[in-house]
Tab-separated table of C-alpha atoms in Angstrom:
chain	number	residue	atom	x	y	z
A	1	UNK	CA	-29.600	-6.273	-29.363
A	2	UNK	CA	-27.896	-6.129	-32.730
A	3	UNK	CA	-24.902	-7.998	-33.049
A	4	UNK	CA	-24.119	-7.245	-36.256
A	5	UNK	CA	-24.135	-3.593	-36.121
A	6	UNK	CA	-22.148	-3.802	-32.394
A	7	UNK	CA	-19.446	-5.975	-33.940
A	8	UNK	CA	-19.046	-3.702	-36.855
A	9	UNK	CA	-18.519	-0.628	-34.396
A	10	UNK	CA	-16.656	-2.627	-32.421
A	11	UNK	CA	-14.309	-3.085	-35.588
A	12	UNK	CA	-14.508	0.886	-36.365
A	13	UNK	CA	-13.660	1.734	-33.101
A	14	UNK	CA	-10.735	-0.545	-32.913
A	15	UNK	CA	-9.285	0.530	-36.644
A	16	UNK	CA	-9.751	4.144	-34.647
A	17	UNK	CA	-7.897	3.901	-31.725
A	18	UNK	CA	-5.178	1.546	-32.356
A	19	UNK	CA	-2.536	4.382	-33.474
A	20	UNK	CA	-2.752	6.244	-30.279
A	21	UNK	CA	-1.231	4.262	-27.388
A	22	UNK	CA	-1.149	5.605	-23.601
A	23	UNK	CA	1.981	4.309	-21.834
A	24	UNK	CA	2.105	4.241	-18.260
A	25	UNK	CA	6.117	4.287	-18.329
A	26	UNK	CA	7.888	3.535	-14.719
A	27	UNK	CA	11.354	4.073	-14.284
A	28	UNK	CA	13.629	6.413	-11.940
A	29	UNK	CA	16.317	6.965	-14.888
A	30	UNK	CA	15.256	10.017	-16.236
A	31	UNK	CA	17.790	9.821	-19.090
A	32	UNK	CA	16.192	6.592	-20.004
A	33	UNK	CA	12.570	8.492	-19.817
A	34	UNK	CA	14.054	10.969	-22.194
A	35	UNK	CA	15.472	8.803	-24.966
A	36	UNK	CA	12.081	6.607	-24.645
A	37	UNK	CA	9.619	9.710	-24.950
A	38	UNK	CA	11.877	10.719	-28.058
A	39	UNK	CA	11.812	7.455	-29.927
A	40	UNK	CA	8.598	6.753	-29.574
A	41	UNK	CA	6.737	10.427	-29.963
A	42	UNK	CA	5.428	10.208	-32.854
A	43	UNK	CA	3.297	6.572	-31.947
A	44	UNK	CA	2.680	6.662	-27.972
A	45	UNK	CA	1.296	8.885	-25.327
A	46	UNK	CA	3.880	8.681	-22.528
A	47	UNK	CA	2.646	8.771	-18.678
A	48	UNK	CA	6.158	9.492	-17.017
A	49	UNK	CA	6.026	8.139	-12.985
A	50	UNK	CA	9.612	7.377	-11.470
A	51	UNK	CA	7.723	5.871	-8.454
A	52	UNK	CA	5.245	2.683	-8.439
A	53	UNK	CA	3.117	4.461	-5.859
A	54	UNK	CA	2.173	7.528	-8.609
A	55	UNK	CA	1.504	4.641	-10.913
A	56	UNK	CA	-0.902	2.722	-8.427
A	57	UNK	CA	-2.527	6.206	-7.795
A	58	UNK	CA	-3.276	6.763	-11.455
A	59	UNK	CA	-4.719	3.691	-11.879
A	60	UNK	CA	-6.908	4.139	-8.925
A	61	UNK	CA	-7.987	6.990	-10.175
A	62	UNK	CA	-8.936	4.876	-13.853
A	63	UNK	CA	-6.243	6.683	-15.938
A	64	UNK	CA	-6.954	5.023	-18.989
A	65	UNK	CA	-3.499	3.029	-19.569
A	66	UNK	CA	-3.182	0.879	-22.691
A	67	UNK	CA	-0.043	-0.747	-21.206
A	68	UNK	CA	2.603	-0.628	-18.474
A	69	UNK	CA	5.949	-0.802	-18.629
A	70	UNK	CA	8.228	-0.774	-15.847
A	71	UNK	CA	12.062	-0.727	-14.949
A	72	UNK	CA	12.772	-3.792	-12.832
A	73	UNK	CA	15.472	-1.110	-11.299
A	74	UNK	CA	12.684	1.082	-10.219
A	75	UNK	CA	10.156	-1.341	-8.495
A	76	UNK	CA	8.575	-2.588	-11.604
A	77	UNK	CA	8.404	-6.704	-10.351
A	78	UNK	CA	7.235	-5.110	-7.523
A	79	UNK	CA	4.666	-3.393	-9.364
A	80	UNK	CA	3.489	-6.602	-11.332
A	81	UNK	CA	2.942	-8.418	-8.651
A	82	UNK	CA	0.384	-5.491	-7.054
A	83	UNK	CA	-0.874	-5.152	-10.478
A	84	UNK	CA	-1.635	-9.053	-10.783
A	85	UNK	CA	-2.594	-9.741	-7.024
A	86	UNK	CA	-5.319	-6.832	-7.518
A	87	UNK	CA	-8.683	-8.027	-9.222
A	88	UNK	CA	-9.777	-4.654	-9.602
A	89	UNK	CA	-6.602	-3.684	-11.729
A	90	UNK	CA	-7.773	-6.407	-14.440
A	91	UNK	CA	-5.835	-7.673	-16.928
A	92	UNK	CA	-4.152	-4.390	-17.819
A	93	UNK	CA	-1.228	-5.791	-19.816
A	94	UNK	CA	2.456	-5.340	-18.332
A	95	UNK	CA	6.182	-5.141	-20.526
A	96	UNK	CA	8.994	-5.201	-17.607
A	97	UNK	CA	12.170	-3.397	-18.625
A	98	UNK	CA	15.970	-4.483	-18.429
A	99	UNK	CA	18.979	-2.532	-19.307
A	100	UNK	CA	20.343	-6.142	-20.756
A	101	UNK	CA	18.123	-9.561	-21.948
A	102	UNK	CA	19.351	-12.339	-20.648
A	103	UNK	CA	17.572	-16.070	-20.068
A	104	UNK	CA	17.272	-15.240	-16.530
A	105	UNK	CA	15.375	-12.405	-17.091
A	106	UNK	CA	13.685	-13.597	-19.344
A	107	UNK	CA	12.670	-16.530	-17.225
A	108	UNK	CA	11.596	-14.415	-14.366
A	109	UNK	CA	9.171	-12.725	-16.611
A	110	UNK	CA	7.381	-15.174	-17.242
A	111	UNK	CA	7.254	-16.267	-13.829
A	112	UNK	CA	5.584	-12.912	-12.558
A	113	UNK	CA	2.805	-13.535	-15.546
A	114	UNK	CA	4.550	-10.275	-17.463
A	115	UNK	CA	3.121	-10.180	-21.155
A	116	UNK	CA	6.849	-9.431	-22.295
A	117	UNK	CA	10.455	-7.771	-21.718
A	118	UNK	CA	12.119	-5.579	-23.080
A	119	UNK	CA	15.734	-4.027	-23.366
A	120	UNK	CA	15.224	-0.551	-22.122
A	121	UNK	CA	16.714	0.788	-25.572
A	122	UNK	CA	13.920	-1.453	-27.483
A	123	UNK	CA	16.685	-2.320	-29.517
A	124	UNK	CA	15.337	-6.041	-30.182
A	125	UNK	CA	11.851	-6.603	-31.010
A	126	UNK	CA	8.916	-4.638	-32.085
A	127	UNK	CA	6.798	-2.681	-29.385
A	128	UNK	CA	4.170	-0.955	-31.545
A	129	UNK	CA	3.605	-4.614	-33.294
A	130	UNK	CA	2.861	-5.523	-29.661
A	131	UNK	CA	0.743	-3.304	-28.606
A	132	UNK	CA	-1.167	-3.844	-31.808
A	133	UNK	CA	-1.496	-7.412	-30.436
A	134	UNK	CA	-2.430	-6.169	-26.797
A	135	UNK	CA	-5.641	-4.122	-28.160
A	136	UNK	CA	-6.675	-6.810	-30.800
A	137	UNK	CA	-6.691	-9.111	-27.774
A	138	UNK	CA	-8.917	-6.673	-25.756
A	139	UNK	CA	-11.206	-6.224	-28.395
A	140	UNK	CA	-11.694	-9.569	-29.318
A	141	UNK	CA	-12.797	-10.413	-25.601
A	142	UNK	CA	-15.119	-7.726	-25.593
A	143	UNK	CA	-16.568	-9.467	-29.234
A	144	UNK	CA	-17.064	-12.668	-27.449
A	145	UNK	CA	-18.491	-11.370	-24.159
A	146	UNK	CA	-20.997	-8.974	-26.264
A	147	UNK	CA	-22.299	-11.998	-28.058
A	148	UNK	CA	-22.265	-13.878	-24.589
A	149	UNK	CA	-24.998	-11.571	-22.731
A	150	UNK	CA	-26.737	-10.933	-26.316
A	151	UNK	CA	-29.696	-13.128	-25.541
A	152	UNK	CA	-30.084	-11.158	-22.303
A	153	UNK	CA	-32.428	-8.177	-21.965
A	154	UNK	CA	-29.810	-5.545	-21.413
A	155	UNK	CA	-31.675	-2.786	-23.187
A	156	UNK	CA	-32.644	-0.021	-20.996
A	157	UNK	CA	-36.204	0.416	-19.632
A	158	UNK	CA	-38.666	3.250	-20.812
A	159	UNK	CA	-39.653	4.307	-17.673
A	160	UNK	CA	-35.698	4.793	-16.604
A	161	UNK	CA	-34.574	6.310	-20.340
A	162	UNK	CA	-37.265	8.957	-19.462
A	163	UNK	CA	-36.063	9.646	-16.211
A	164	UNK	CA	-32.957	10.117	-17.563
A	165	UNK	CA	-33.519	12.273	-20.062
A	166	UNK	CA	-35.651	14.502	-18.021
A	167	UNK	CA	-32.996	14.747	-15.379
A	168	UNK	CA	-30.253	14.891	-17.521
A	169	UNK	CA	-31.699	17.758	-19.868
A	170	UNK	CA	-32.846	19.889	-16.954
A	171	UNK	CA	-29.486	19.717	-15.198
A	172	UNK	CA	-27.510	20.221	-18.718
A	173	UNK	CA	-29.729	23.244	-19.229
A	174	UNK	CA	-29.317	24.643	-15.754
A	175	UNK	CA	-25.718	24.194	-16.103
A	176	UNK	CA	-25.144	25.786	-19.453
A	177	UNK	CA	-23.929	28.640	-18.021
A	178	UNK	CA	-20.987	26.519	-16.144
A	179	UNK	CA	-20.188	24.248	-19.119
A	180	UNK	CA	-19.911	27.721	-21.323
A	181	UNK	CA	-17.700	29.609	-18.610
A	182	UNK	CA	-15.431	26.126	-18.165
A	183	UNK	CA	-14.741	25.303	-21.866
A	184	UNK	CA	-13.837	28.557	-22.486
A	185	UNK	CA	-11.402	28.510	-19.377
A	186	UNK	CA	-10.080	25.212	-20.348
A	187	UNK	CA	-9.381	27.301	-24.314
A	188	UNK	CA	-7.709	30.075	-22.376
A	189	UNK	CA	-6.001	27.996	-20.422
A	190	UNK	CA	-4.401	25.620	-22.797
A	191	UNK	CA	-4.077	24.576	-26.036
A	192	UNK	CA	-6.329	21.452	-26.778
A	193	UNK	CA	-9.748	19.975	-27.141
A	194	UNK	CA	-12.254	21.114	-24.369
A	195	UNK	CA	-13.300	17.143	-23.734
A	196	UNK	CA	-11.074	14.143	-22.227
A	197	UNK	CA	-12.443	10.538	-23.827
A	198	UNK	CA	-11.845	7.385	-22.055
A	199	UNK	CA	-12.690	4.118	-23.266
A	200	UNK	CA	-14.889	2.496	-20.980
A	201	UNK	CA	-17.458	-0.486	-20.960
A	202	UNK	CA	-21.295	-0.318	-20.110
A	203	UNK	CA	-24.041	-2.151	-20.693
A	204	UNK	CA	-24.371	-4.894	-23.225
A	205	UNK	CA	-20.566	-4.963	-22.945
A	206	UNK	CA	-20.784	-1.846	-25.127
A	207	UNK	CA	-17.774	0.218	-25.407
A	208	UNK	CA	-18.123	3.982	-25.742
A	209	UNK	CA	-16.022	6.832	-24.748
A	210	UNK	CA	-16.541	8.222	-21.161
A	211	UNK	CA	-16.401	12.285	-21.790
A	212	UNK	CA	-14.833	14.454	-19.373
A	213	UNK	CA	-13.337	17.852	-19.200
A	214	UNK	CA	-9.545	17.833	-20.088
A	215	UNK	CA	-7.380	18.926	-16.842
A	216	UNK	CA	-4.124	17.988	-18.632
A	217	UNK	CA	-2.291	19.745	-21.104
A	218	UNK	CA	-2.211	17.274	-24.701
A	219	UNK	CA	1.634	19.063	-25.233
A	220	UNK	CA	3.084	17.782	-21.496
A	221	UNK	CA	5.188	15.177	-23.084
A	222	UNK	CA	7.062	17.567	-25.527
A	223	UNK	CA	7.002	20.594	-23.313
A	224	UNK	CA	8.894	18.021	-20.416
A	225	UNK	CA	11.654	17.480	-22.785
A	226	UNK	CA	12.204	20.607	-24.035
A	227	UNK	CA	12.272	21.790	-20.743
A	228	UNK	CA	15.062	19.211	-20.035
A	229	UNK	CA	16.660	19.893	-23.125
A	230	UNK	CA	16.937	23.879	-21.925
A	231	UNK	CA	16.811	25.544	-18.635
A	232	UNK	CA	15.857	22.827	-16.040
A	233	UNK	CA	18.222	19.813	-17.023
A	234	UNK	CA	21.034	20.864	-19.239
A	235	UNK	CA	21.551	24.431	-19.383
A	236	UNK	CA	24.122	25.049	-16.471
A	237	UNK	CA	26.148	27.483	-15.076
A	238	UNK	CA	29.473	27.884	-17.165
A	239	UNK	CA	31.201	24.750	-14.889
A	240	UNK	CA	28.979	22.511	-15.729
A	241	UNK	CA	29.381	23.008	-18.815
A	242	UNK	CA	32.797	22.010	-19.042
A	243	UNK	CA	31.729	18.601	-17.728
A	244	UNK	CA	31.864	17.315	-21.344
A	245	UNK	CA	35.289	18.555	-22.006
A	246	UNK	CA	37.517	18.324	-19.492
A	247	UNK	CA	35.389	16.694	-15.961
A	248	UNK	CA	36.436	19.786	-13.889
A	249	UNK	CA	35.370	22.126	-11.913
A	250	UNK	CA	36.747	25.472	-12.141
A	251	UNK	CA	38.632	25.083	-8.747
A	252	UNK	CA	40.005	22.305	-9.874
A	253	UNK	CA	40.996	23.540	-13.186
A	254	UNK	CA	42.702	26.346	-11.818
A	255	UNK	CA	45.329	23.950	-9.734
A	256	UNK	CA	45.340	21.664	-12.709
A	257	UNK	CA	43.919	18.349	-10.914
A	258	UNK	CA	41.350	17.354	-8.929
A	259	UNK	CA	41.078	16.551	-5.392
A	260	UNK	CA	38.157	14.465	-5.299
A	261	UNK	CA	38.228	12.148	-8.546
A	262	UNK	CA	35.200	10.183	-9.069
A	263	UNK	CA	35.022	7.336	-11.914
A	264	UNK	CA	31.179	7.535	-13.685
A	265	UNK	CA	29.663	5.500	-16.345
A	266	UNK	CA	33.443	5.024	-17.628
A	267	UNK	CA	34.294	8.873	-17.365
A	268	UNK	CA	36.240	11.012	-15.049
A	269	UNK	CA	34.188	13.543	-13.197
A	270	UNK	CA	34.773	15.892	-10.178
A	271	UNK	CA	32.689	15.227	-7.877
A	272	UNK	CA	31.753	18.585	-7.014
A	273	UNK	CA	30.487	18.975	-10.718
A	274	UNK	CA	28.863	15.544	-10.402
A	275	UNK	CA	26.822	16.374	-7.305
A	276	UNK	CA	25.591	19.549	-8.924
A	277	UNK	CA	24.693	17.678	-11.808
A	278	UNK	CA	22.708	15.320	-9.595
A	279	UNK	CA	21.049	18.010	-7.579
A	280	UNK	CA	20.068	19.939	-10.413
A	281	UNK	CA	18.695	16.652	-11.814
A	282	UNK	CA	16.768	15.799	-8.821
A	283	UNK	CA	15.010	19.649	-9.163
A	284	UNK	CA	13.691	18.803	-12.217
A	285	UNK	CA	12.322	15.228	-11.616
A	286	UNK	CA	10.250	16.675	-8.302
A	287	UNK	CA	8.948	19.445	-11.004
A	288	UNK	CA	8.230	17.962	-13.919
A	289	UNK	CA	5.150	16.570	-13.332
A	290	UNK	CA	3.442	19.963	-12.440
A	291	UNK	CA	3.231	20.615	-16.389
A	292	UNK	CA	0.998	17.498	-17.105
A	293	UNK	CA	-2.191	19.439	-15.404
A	294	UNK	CA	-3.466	23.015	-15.880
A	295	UNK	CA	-3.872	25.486	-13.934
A	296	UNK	CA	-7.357	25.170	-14.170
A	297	UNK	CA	-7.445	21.548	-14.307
A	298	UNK	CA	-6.057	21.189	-10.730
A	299	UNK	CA	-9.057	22.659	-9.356
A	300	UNK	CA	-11.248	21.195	-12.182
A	301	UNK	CA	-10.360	17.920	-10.194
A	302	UNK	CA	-10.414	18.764	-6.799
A	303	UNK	CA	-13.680	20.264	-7.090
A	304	UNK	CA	-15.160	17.082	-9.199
A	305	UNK	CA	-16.336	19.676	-12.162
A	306	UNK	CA	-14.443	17.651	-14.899
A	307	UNK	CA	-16.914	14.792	-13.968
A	308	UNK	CA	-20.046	17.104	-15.334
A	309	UNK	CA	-19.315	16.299	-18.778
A	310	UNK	CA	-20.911	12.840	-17.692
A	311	UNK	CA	-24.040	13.989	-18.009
A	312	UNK	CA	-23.497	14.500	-21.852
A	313	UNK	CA	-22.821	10.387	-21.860
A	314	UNK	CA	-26.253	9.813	-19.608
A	315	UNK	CA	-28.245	12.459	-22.093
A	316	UNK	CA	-26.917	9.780	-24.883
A	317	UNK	CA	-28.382	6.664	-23.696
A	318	UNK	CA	-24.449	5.712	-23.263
A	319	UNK	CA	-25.276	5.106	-19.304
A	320	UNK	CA	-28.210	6.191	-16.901
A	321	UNK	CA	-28.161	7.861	-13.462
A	322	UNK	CA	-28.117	4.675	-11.406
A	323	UNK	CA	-26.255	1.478	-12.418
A	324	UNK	CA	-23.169	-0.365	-12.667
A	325	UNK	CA	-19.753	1.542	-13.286
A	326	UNK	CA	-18.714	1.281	-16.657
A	327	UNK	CA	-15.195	-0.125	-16.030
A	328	UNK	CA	-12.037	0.398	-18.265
A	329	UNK	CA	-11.087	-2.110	-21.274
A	330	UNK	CA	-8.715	-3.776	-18.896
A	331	UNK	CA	-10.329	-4.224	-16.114
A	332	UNK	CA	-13.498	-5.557	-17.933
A	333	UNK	CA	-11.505	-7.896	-19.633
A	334	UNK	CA	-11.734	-9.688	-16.567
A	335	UNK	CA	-15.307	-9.629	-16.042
A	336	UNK	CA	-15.733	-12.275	-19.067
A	337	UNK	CA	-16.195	-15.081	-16.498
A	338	UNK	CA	-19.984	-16.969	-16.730
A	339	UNK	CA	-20.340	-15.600	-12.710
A	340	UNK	CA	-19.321	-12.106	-13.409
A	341	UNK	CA	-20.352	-11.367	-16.536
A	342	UNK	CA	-23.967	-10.718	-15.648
A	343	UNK	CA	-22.798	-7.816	-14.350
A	344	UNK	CA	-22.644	-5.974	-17.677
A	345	UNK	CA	-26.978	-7.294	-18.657
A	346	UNK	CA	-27.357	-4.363	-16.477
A	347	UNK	CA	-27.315	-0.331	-17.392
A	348	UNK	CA	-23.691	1.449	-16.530
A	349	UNK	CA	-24.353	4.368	-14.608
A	350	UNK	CA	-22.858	6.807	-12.158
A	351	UNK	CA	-24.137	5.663	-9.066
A	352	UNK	CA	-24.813	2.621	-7.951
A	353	UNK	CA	-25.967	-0.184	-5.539
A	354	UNK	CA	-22.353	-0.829	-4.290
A	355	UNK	CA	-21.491	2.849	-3.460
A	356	UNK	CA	-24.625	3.036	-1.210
A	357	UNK	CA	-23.968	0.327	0.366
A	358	UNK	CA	-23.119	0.359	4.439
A	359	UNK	CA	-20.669	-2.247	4.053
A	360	UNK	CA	-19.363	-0.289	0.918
A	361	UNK	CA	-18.125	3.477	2.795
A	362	UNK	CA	-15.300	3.395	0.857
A	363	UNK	CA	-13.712	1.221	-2.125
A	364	UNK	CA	-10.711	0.057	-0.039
A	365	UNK	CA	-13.785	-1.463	2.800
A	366	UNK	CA	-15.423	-3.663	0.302
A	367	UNK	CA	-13.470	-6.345	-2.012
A	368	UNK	CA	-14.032	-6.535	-5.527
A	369	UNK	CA	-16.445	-10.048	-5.226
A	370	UNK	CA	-18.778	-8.021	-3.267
A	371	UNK	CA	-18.974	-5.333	-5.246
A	372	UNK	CA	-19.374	-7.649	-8.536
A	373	UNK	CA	-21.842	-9.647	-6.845
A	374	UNK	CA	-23.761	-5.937	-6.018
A	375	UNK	CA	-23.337	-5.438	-9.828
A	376	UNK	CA	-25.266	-8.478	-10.397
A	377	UNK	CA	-27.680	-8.118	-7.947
A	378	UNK	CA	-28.943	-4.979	-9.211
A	379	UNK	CA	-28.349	-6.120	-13.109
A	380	UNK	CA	-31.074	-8.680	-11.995
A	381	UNK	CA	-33.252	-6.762	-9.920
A	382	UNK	CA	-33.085	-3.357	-10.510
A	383	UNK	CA	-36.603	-1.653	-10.295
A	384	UNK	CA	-37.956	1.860	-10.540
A	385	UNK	CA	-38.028	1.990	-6.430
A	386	UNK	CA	-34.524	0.847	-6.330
A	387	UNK	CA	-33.714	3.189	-7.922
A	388	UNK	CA	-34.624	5.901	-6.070
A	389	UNK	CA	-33.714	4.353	-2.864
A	390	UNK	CA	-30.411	4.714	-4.355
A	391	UNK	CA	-30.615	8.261	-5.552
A	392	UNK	CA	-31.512	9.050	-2.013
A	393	UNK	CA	-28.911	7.094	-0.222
A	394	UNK	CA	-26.220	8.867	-2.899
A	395	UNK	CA	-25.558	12.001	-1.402
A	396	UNK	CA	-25.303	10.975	2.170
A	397	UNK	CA	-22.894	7.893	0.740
A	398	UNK	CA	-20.455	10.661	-0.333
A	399	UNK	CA	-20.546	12.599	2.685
A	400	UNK	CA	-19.755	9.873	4.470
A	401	UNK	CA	-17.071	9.047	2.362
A	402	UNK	CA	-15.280	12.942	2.501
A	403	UNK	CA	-15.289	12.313	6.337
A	404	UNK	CA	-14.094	8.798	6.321
């Protein structure tokens, strides 16, 4: 293994991706979303949830999240906590969100092991510097742990490159036809690249991008806010318009006062006009997520055909068929440990011994020191008969799991 030449795409790579940041951003105030997404557009891809369960969900599903920041208003604390009492989550770092700094909050930060606060207007303090610090920090762990399984034979075996390759080629010719009739879709359907990379890390502790096809439009940010900005948020019916100048409805208006006076953020606002505001608010929050995936990508996913552009990564040599599952930066991060980092002297693949296992159905029925001790097990024994014993258990180990 070449250290030199690892460490110096290691330094590329990280010189690469460090001006794109994706932002898992919780918080129910969409108003807050809004003036966030704005002042930080030109720097950060925003992830909008205003729920902590869509945020566990994503992550579950390896969305490939830079950082997390969270309204303590909206269940972020709550949200640390799950993040840091899951080992499978990693060390995915965590900024908790205050609509004032104090010591307190400061203090109870800390206590939750958050890597920072913030004022929700990000009016003290530099987040982009932060971030900055947040990748350097993953990237020098991944340094260190690729120098720390170095001296192991990690490299992948001849007889298993050429089964890949044979597979691999076969199946990427046989499926021409459906990558052709896809990308195009995906170019009809949206404006964007045809592929979705995610950082992930394989063997050796090498770090390559994971290809997929892109379900999600690269636009949903904007298009969310100029939806809000137009129709769906702001663009009302002549009363509500007249919100801003006078806090009446036209009822009331018309007997010049207002029967049911409410007192809101400092202003006075019929309540009639208020609710409206509210409902038409809470329309838009249950919708707005729906422009984040295609049309096409919806049933990209449900169908598991974005996952075909996989076999691009196996034709590569950046994973095989069978092996371990090349985890996300943060969640590798904590694989670094001498009894877990073994794990990675192994080949990344897309099956493995832990899915075929009886006692491993399902993710949830297996913790996350069995399946890292699987990892190592077949890091350390894996063998051409293995193999195939787990090629043949595969496809009955997701049947299984579709009727669990």
């Amino acid at each position: 293994m070449e250290l030199t030449s690892t460490s110096e795409g290691m330094v590329a790579e990280q010189r690469s991706y460090a001006s794109s940041f994706r932002v898992i951003y919780l918080n129910s105030d969409w108003d807050q979303y809004i003036r966030f997404s704005e002042q930080f557009e030109e720097t950060l891809q925003v992830e909008y949830f205003d729920s902590q369960e869509g945020v566990l969900q994503a992550l579950y599903e390896n969305y490939p999240a830079d950082v997390i920041l969270a309204h303590v208003d909206s269940g972020g604390v709550a949200l640390l906590e799950t993040i840091r009492g899951n080992s499978g989550f990693g060390n995915i770092p965590f900024v908790l969100m205050v609509n004032k700094l104090s010591r307190e909050a400061i203090d109870m930060a800390r206590a939750k092991h958050a890597d920072d606060i913030y004022s929700v207007r990000f009016d003290n303090g530099d987040l982009i510097t932060r971030l900055k610090y947040f990748k350097k920090r993953q990237w020098y762990v991944a340094s260190k742990a690729s120098q720390k399984i170095g001296s192991m034979n990690s490299r992948t075996p001849f007889w298993k490159r050429a089964i890949d390759v044979a597979t691999t080629g076969t199946a990427l010719i046989l499926l021409l036809p459906v990558f052709l009739i896809v990308a195009i879709l995906i170019k009809i359907d949206s404006k964007g690249p045809v592929f979705y990379l995610s950082k992930r890390v394989g063997s050796g502790y090498k770090i390559f991008d994971l290809y997929k096809f892109r379900t999600m439009r690269t636009d949903a940010d904007q298009l969310i806010r100029k939806m809000a900005a137009l129709s769906m948020y702001n663009k009302s019916p002549e009363p509500v318009q007249q919100i801003e100048s006078n806090g009446l409805c036209d009822e009331c208006k018309a007997q010049n006062y207002c029967k049911s006076l409410l007192f809101h953020d400092g202003k006075e606002i019929c309540e009639k006009l208020y609710q409206y505001q509210k409902d038409q608010k809470a329309a838009f929050m249950k919708f707005q997520n729906d422009p984040r995936i295609t049309r096409l990508g919806q049933f990209l996913r449900n169908s598991s055909l974005d996952e075909l552009p996989q076999l691009l990564n196996i034709l590569k040599g950046d994973m095989s068929l069978v092996g371990n599952r090349p985890l996300p930066l943060y969640e590798a991060e904590k694989m670094t440990t001498d009894d877990k980092i073994l794990r990675f002297a192994g080949p990344a693949g897309l099956t493995g011994l832990w899915q075929v296992t009886k006692r491993g159905k399902g993710k949830a029925d297996m913790s996350e020191e069995e399946r890292t001790q699987l990892d190592i097990t077949y890091a350390k024994e894996f063998s051409f008969m293995m193999d195939l014993r787990i090629i043949l258990k595969t496809f009955p180990a997701l049947l299984q799991s579709e009727n669990v």
